[in-house]
């Protein structure tokens, strides 16, 4: 009986310590690990939302005892509408669910370099958030983590991230480009749904599943790059309401044939990545004119950029013309959509062009 009583007292003591809350009048801290003095942080009370810039402290000193702030608590700063920027130190490991949800005037966030988890709905409805750099330490991005961040313009998912939850970037209507790192294995449902400004997507080679409607209603999508030697099986609704028949799909060298035989992927304009040592870049400093074009297509390069090769593909992904000069004769091509691939010493650019046969200009 005595041993049982001692055990119960010890258990209660640990439980009480781990649920202990402290405060400094600005933040409230909850002990999450007694042995290591780890605490989570949140606003002091519901009426104590910070204004302007917020710096998450790395440590908290309570009567000589130093506590380490390792997490931002669930709903820690939710609905803090006057919060404009957040920085967090290197002690932060996890940002919990809804930590900054509905902070509508939040414009910038510096995520700590040791954060491994970005929870569900963490930045949901932060509609003025323009830029976020996700550090290499992050492993998980939760569902709806950046949902409806309407001002977010681009996102790069680093290679250490393994999973991205459902709806993670849905309704990010200003998002123009997305790069999915090679460590990501799963992409959730509706992950980029209704990102109506999204023009280019690159998907890493470790992705083994893409959820339904992942790119639904991405109506301005005009470039997709994938890196699987064998096409990933996906449902047709992944690109629901997207006209994929006009979109170039860049695939690894030597895989055009298998992609042209694969469901969904075969409906793109499949283009082979033949010069894998070059970087894919749509803004390397060049112009192509006129477009639509009748006879000669002109390429103008910025100073310091040197042309290496021009490849022209039809809508079946077949190479129909090659050149190493800045003026290409296209007068013999049939009417339709073609993909122009321009390789330079600074990288590669892919553009859509539309030849107009001379016979189309005859008046009868």
PDB file of C-alpha atoms in Angstrom, residues 26-192:
ATOM      1  CA  UNK A  26       3.212  39.329 -21.876  1.00  0.00           C
ATOM      2  CA  UNK A  27       3.289  35.608 -22.627  1.00  0.00           C
ATOM      3  CA  UNK A  28       1.921  32.514 -20.921  1.00  0.00           C
ATOM      4  CA  UNK A  29       4.210  29.475 -20.729  1.00  0.00           C
ATOM      5  CA  UNK A  30       3.161  25.875 -20.158  1.00  0.00           C
ATOM      6  CA  UNK A  31       5.734  23.309 -19.026  1.00  0.00           C
ATOM      7  CA  UNK A  32       5.854  20.487 -21.581  1.00  0.00           C
ATOM      8  CA  UNK A  33       8.973  18.641 -20.375  1.00  0.00           C
ATOM      9  CA  UNK A  34       9.934  18.836 -16.688  1.00  0.00           C
ATOM     10  CA  UNK A  35      13.323  17.157 -17.021  1.00  0.00           C
ATOM     11  CA  UNK A  36      14.553  19.559 -19.701  1.00  0.00           C
ATOM     12  CA  UNK A  37      12.613  22.697 -18.679  1.00  0.00           C
ATOM     13  CA  UNK A  38      10.828  22.887 -22.035  1.00  0.00           C
ATOM     14  CA  UNK A  39       7.782  25.152 -22.339  1.00  0.00           C
ATOM     15  CA  UNK A  40       5.262  26.184 -24.971  1.00  0.00           C
ATOM     16  CA  UNK A  41       4.285  29.820 -25.429  1.00  0.00           C
ATOM     17  CA  UNK A  42       1.069  31.690 -26.189  1.00  0.00           C
ATOM     18  CA  UNK A  43      -0.397  35.144 -25.602  1.00  0.00           C
ATOM     19  CA  UNK A  44      -0.976  36.039 -21.940  1.00  0.00           C
ATOM     20  CA  UNK A  45      -4.759  36.001 -22.231  1.00  0.00           C
ATOM     21  CA  UNK A  46      -7.457  36.398 -24.870  1.00  0.00           C
ATOM     22  CA  UNK A  47      -7.263  40.191 -24.660  1.00  0.00           C
ATOM     23  CA  UNK A  48      -3.471  40.382 -24.901  1.00  0.00           C
ATOM     24  CA  UNK A  49      -2.880  40.077 -28.643  1.00  0.00           C
ATOM     25  CA  UNK A  50       0.446  41.648 -29.616  1.00  0.00           C
ATOM     26  CA  UNK A  51       0.486  44.564 -32.048  1.00  0.00           C
ATOM     27  CA  UNK A  52       3.001  45.028 -34.868  1.00  0.00           C
ATOM     28  CA  UNK A  53       6.111  42.848 -34.725  1.00  0.00           C
ATOM     29  CA  UNK A  54       6.310  39.797 -32.499  1.00  0.00           C
ATOM     30  CA  UNK A  55       9.568  38.130 -31.413  1.00  0.00           C
ATOM     31  CA  UNK A  56       9.079  34.716 -29.822  1.00  0.00           C
ATOM     32  CA  UNK A  57      11.547  34.477 -26.906  1.00  0.00           C
ATOM     33  CA  UNK A  58      14.058  31.641 -26.866  1.00  0.00           C
ATOM     34  CA  UNK A  59      14.063  31.320 -23.069  1.00  0.00           C
ATOM     35  CA  UNK A  60      12.031  32.373 -20.045  1.00  0.00           C
ATOM     36  CA  UNK A  61      13.525  32.995 -16.606  1.00  0.00           C
ATOM     37  CA  UNK A  62      11.267  32.340 -13.632  1.00  0.00           C
ATOM     38  CA  UNK A  63      12.922  33.104 -10.293  1.00  0.00           C
ATOM     39  CA  UNK A  64      16.290  31.937 -11.503  1.00  0.00           C
ATOM     40  CA  UNK A  65      15.048  28.854 -13.328  1.00  0.00           C
ATOM     41  CA  UNK A  66      15.633  29.058 -17.071  1.00  0.00           C
ATOM     42  CA  UNK A  67      12.983  27.489 -19.325  1.00  0.00           C
ATOM     43  CA  UNK A  68      13.470  26.837 -23.040  1.00  0.00           C
ATOM     44  CA  UNK A  69      10.680  27.855 -25.412  1.00  0.00           C
ATOM     45  CA  UNK A  70      10.450  24.900 -27.804  1.00  0.00           C
ATOM     46  CA  UNK A  71       6.914  25.183 -29.159  1.00  0.00           C
ATOM     47  CA  UNK A  72       4.223  27.690 -30.040  1.00  0.00           C
ATOM     48  CA  UNK A  73       0.999  26.431 -28.500  1.00  0.00           C
ATOM     49  CA  UNK A  74      -2.270  25.549 -30.223  1.00  0.00           C
ATOM     50  CA  UNK A  75      -4.176  28.758 -31.087  1.00  0.00           C
ATOM     51  CA  UNK A  76      -1.367  30.694 -29.414  1.00  0.00           C
ATOM     52  CA  UNK A  77      -1.953  33.925 -31.345  1.00  0.00           C
ATOM     53  CA  UNK A  78      -5.109  33.096 -33.265  1.00  0.00           C
ATOM     54  CA  UNK A  79      -7.209  36.109 -34.336  1.00  0.00           C
ATOM     55  CA  UNK A  80      -4.460  38.625 -33.496  1.00  0.00           C
ATOM     56  CA  UNK A  81      -5.459  40.938 -36.325  1.00  0.00           C
ATOM     57  CA  UNK A  82      -2.939  43.686 -35.521  1.00  0.00           C
ATOM     58  CA  UNK A  83       0.047  41.360 -35.707  1.00  0.00           C
ATOM     59  CA  UNK A  84       2.210  42.245 -38.737  1.00  0.00           C
ATOM     60  CA  UNK A  85       5.390  40.147 -38.452  1.00  0.00           C
ATOM     61  CA  UNK A  86       6.762  37.203 -36.492  1.00  0.00           C
ATOM     62  CA  UNK A  87      10.297  36.025 -35.812  1.00  0.00           C
ATOM     63  CA  UNK A  88      11.150  32.944 -33.813  1.00  0.00           C
ATOM     64  CA  UNK A  89      14.406  31.682 -32.368  1.00  0.00           C
ATOM     65  CA  UNK A  90      16.285  28.460 -32.935  1.00  0.00           C
ATOM     66  CA  UNK A  91      14.790  26.717 -29.878  1.00  0.00           C
ATOM     67  CA  UNK A  92      11.367  26.388 -31.506  1.00  0.00           C
ATOM     68  CA  UNK A  93      10.751  22.832 -32.735  1.00  0.00           C
ATOM     69  CA  UNK A  94       6.993  22.820 -33.340  1.00  0.00           C
ATOM     70  CA  UNK A  95       4.344  25.340 -34.354  1.00  0.00           C
ATOM     71  CA  UNK A  96       1.070  23.821 -33.212  1.00  0.00           C
ATOM     72  CA  UNK A  97      -2.383  23.861 -34.823  1.00  0.00           C
ATOM     73  CA  UNK A  98      -3.955  27.256 -35.603  1.00  0.00           C
ATOM     74  CA  UNK A  99      -1.094  29.082 -33.882  1.00  0.00           C
ATOM     75  CA  UNK A 100      -1.463  32.145 -36.148  1.00  0.00           C
ATOM     76  CA  UNK A 101      -4.781  31.427 -37.859  1.00  0.00           C
ATOM     77  CA  UNK A 102      -6.839  34.464 -38.897  1.00  0.00           C
ATOM     78  CA  UNK A 103      -3.993  36.925 -38.287  1.00  0.00           C
ATOM     79  CA  UNK A 104      -5.254  38.861 -41.289  1.00  0.00           C
ATOM     80  CA  UNK A 105      -2.595  41.609 -41.240  1.00  0.00           C
ATOM     81  CA  UNK A 106       0.390  39.322 -40.809  1.00  0.00           C
ATOM     82  CA  UNK A 107       2.739  40.054 -43.731  1.00  0.00           C
ATOM     83  CA  UNK A 108       5.983  38.227 -42.907  1.00  0.00           C
ATOM     84  CA  UNK A 109       7.114  35.249 -40.853  1.00  0.00           C
ATOM     85  CA  UNK A 110      10.637  34.074 -40.050  1.00  0.00           C
ATOM     86  CA  UNK A 111      10.305  30.404 -39.122  1.00  0.00           C
ATOM     87  CA  UNK A 112      12.951  29.118 -36.718  1.00  0.00           C
ATOM     88  CA  UNK A 113      15.798  27.093 -38.204  1.00  0.00           C
ATOM     89  CA  UNK A 114      15.013  24.005 -36.083  1.00  0.00           C
ATOM     90  CA  UNK A 115      11.247  23.809 -36.610  1.00  0.00           C
ATOM     91  CA  UNK A 116      10.244  20.292 -37.675  1.00  0.00           C
ATOM     92  CA  UNK A 117       6.451  20.587 -37.577  1.00  0.00           C
ATOM     93  CA  UNK A 118       4.074  23.193 -38.982  1.00  0.00           C
ATOM     94  CA  UNK A 119       0.672  22.145 -37.659  1.00  0.00           C
ATOM     95  CA  UNK A 120      -2.802  22.116 -39.152  1.00  0.00           C
ATOM     96  CA  UNK A 121      -4.255  25.527 -40.036  1.00  0.00           C
ATOM     97  CA  UNK A 122      -1.180  27.250 -38.608  1.00  0.00           C
ATOM     98  CA  UNK A 123      -1.354  30.269 -40.931  1.00  0.00           C
ATOM     99  CA  UNK A 124      -4.860  29.776 -42.310  1.00  0.00           C
ATOM    100  CA  UNK A 125      -6.508  32.997 -43.507  1.00  0.00           C
ATOM    101  CA  UNK A 126      -3.356  35.079 -43.095  1.00  0.00           C
ATOM    102  CA  UNK A 127      -4.490  36.868 -46.208  1.00  0.00           C
ATOM    103  CA  UNK A 128      -1.689  39.485 -46.300  1.00  0.00           C
ATOM    104  CA  UNK A 129       1.175  37.046 -45.792  1.00  0.00           C
ATOM    105  CA  UNK A 130       3.461  37.672 -48.786  1.00  0.00           C
ATOM    106  CA  UNK A 131       6.501  35.490 -48.249  1.00  0.00           C
ATOM    107  CA  UNK A 132       7.452  32.490 -46.155  1.00  0.00           C
ATOM    108  CA  UNK A 133      10.752  30.614 -46.212  1.00  0.00           C
ATOM    109  CA  UNK A 134      10.315  27.051 -44.992  1.00  0.00           C
ATOM    110  CA  UNK A 135      13.602  25.935 -43.385  1.00  0.00           C
ATOM    111  CA  UNK A 136      15.293  22.633 -44.209  1.00  0.00           C
ATOM    112  CA  UNK A 137      14.490  21.333 -40.725  1.00  0.00           C
ATOM    113  CA  UNK A 138      10.751  21.027 -41.423  1.00  0.00           C
ATOM    114  CA  UNK A 139       9.461  17.462 -41.840  1.00  0.00           C
ATOM    115  CA  UNK A 140       5.694  17.946 -41.798  1.00  0.00           C
ATOM    116  CA  UNK A 141       3.375  20.631 -43.149  1.00  0.00           C
ATOM    117  CA  UNK A 142      -0.097  20.087 -41.759  1.00  0.00           C
ATOM    118  CA  UNK A 143      -3.482  20.263 -43.421  1.00  0.00           C
ATOM    119  CA  UNK A 144      -4.656  23.778 -44.367  1.00  0.00           C
ATOM    120  CA  UNK A 145      -1.376  25.138 -42.935  1.00  0.00           C
ATOM    121  CA  UNK A 146      -1.357  28.049 -45.412  1.00  0.00           C
ATOM    122  CA  UNK A 147      -4.943  27.816 -46.637  1.00  0.00           C
ATOM    123  CA  UNK A 148      -6.312  31.102 -48.041  1.00  0.00           C
ATOM    124  CA  UNK A 149      -3.027  32.996 -47.717  1.00  0.00           C
ATOM    125  CA  UNK A 150      -4.188  35.074 -50.655  1.00  0.00           C
ATOM    126  CA  UNK A 151      -1.025  37.222 -50.961  1.00  0.00           C
ATOM    127  CA  UNK A 152       1.533  34.396 -50.905  1.00  0.00           C
ATOM    128  CA  UNK A 153       3.365  34.509 -54.252  1.00  0.00           C
ATOM    129  CA  UNK A 154       5.715  31.508 -54.288  1.00  0.00           C
ATOM    130  CA  UNK A 155       6.620  28.499 -52.205  1.00  0.00           C
ATOM    131  CA  UNK A 156       9.589  26.138 -52.155  1.00  0.00           C
ATOM    132  CA  UNK A 157       9.160  22.925 -50.186  1.00  0.00           C
ATOM    133  CA  UNK A 158      12.651  21.794 -49.076  1.00  0.00           C
ATOM    134  CA  UNK A 159      13.866  18.217 -49.497  1.00  0.00           C
ATOM    135  CA  UNK A 160      13.553  17.321 -45.800  1.00  0.00           C
ATOM    136  CA  UNK A 161       9.762  17.725 -45.837  1.00  0.00           C
ATOM    137  CA  UNK A 162       8.090  14.305 -46.019  1.00  0.00           C
ATOM    138  CA  UNK A 163       4.374  15.062 -46.069  1.00  0.00           C
ATOM    139  CA  UNK A 164       2.072  17.944 -46.980  1.00  0.00           C
ATOM    140  CA  UNK A 165      -1.482  17.722 -45.642  1.00  0.00           C
ATOM    141  CA  UNK A 166      -4.844  18.225 -47.328  1.00  0.00           C
ATOM    142  CA  UNK A 167      -5.764  21.782 -48.394  1.00  0.00           C
ATOM    143  CA  UNK A 168      -2.295  23.033 -47.320  1.00  0.00           C
ATOM    144  CA  UNK A 169      -2.132  25.839 -49.939  1.00  0.00           C
ATOM    145  CA  UNK A 170      -5.718  25.895 -51.174  1.00  0.00           C
ATOM    146  CA  UNK A 171      -7.018  29.337 -52.210  1.00  0.00           C
ATOM    147  CA  UNK A 172      -3.565  30.916 -52.273  1.00  0.00           C
ATOM    148  CA  UNK A 173      -4.800  32.954 -55.206  1.00  0.00           C
ATOM    149  CA  UNK A 174      -1.557  34.939 -55.767  1.00  0.00           C
ATOM    150  CA  UNK A 175       0.704  31.895 -55.706  1.00  0.00           C
ATOM    151  CA  UNK A 176       2.505  31.741 -59.070  1.00  0.00           C
ATOM    152  CA  UNK A 177       5.060  28.952 -58.598  1.00  0.00           C
ATOM    153  CA  UNK A 178       5.490  25.904 -56.402  1.00  0.00           C
ATOM    154  CA  UNK A 179       8.488  23.593 -56.053  1.00  0.00           C
ATOM    155  CA  UNK A 180       7.974  20.289 -54.244  1.00  0.00           C
ATOM    156  CA  UNK A 181      11.248  18.931 -52.824  1.00  0.00           C
ATOM    157  CA  UNK A 182      12.628  15.468 -53.474  1.00  0.00           C
ATOM    158  CA  UNK A 183      11.952  14.276 -49.920  1.00  0.00           C
ATOM    159  CA  UNK A 184       8.169  14.701 -50.087  1.00  0.00           C
ATOM    160  CA  UNK A 185       6.409  11.331 -50.282  1.00  0.00           C
ATOM    161  CA  UNK A 186       2.759  12.368 -50.059  1.00  0.00           C
ATOM    162  CA  UNK A 187       0.742  15.355 -51.221  1.00  0.00           C
ATOM    163  CA  UNK A 188      -2.744  15.700 -49.771  1.00  0.00           C
ATOM    164  CA  UNK A 189      -6.118  16.345 -51.370  1.00  0.00           C
ATOM    165  CA  UNK A 190      -6.877  19.865 -52.671  1.00  0.00           C
ATOM    166  CA  UNK A 191      -3.329  20.891 -51.744  1.00  0.00           C
ATOM    167  CA  UNK A 192      -3.161  23.662 -54.405  1.00  0.00           C
TER     168      UNK A 192
END
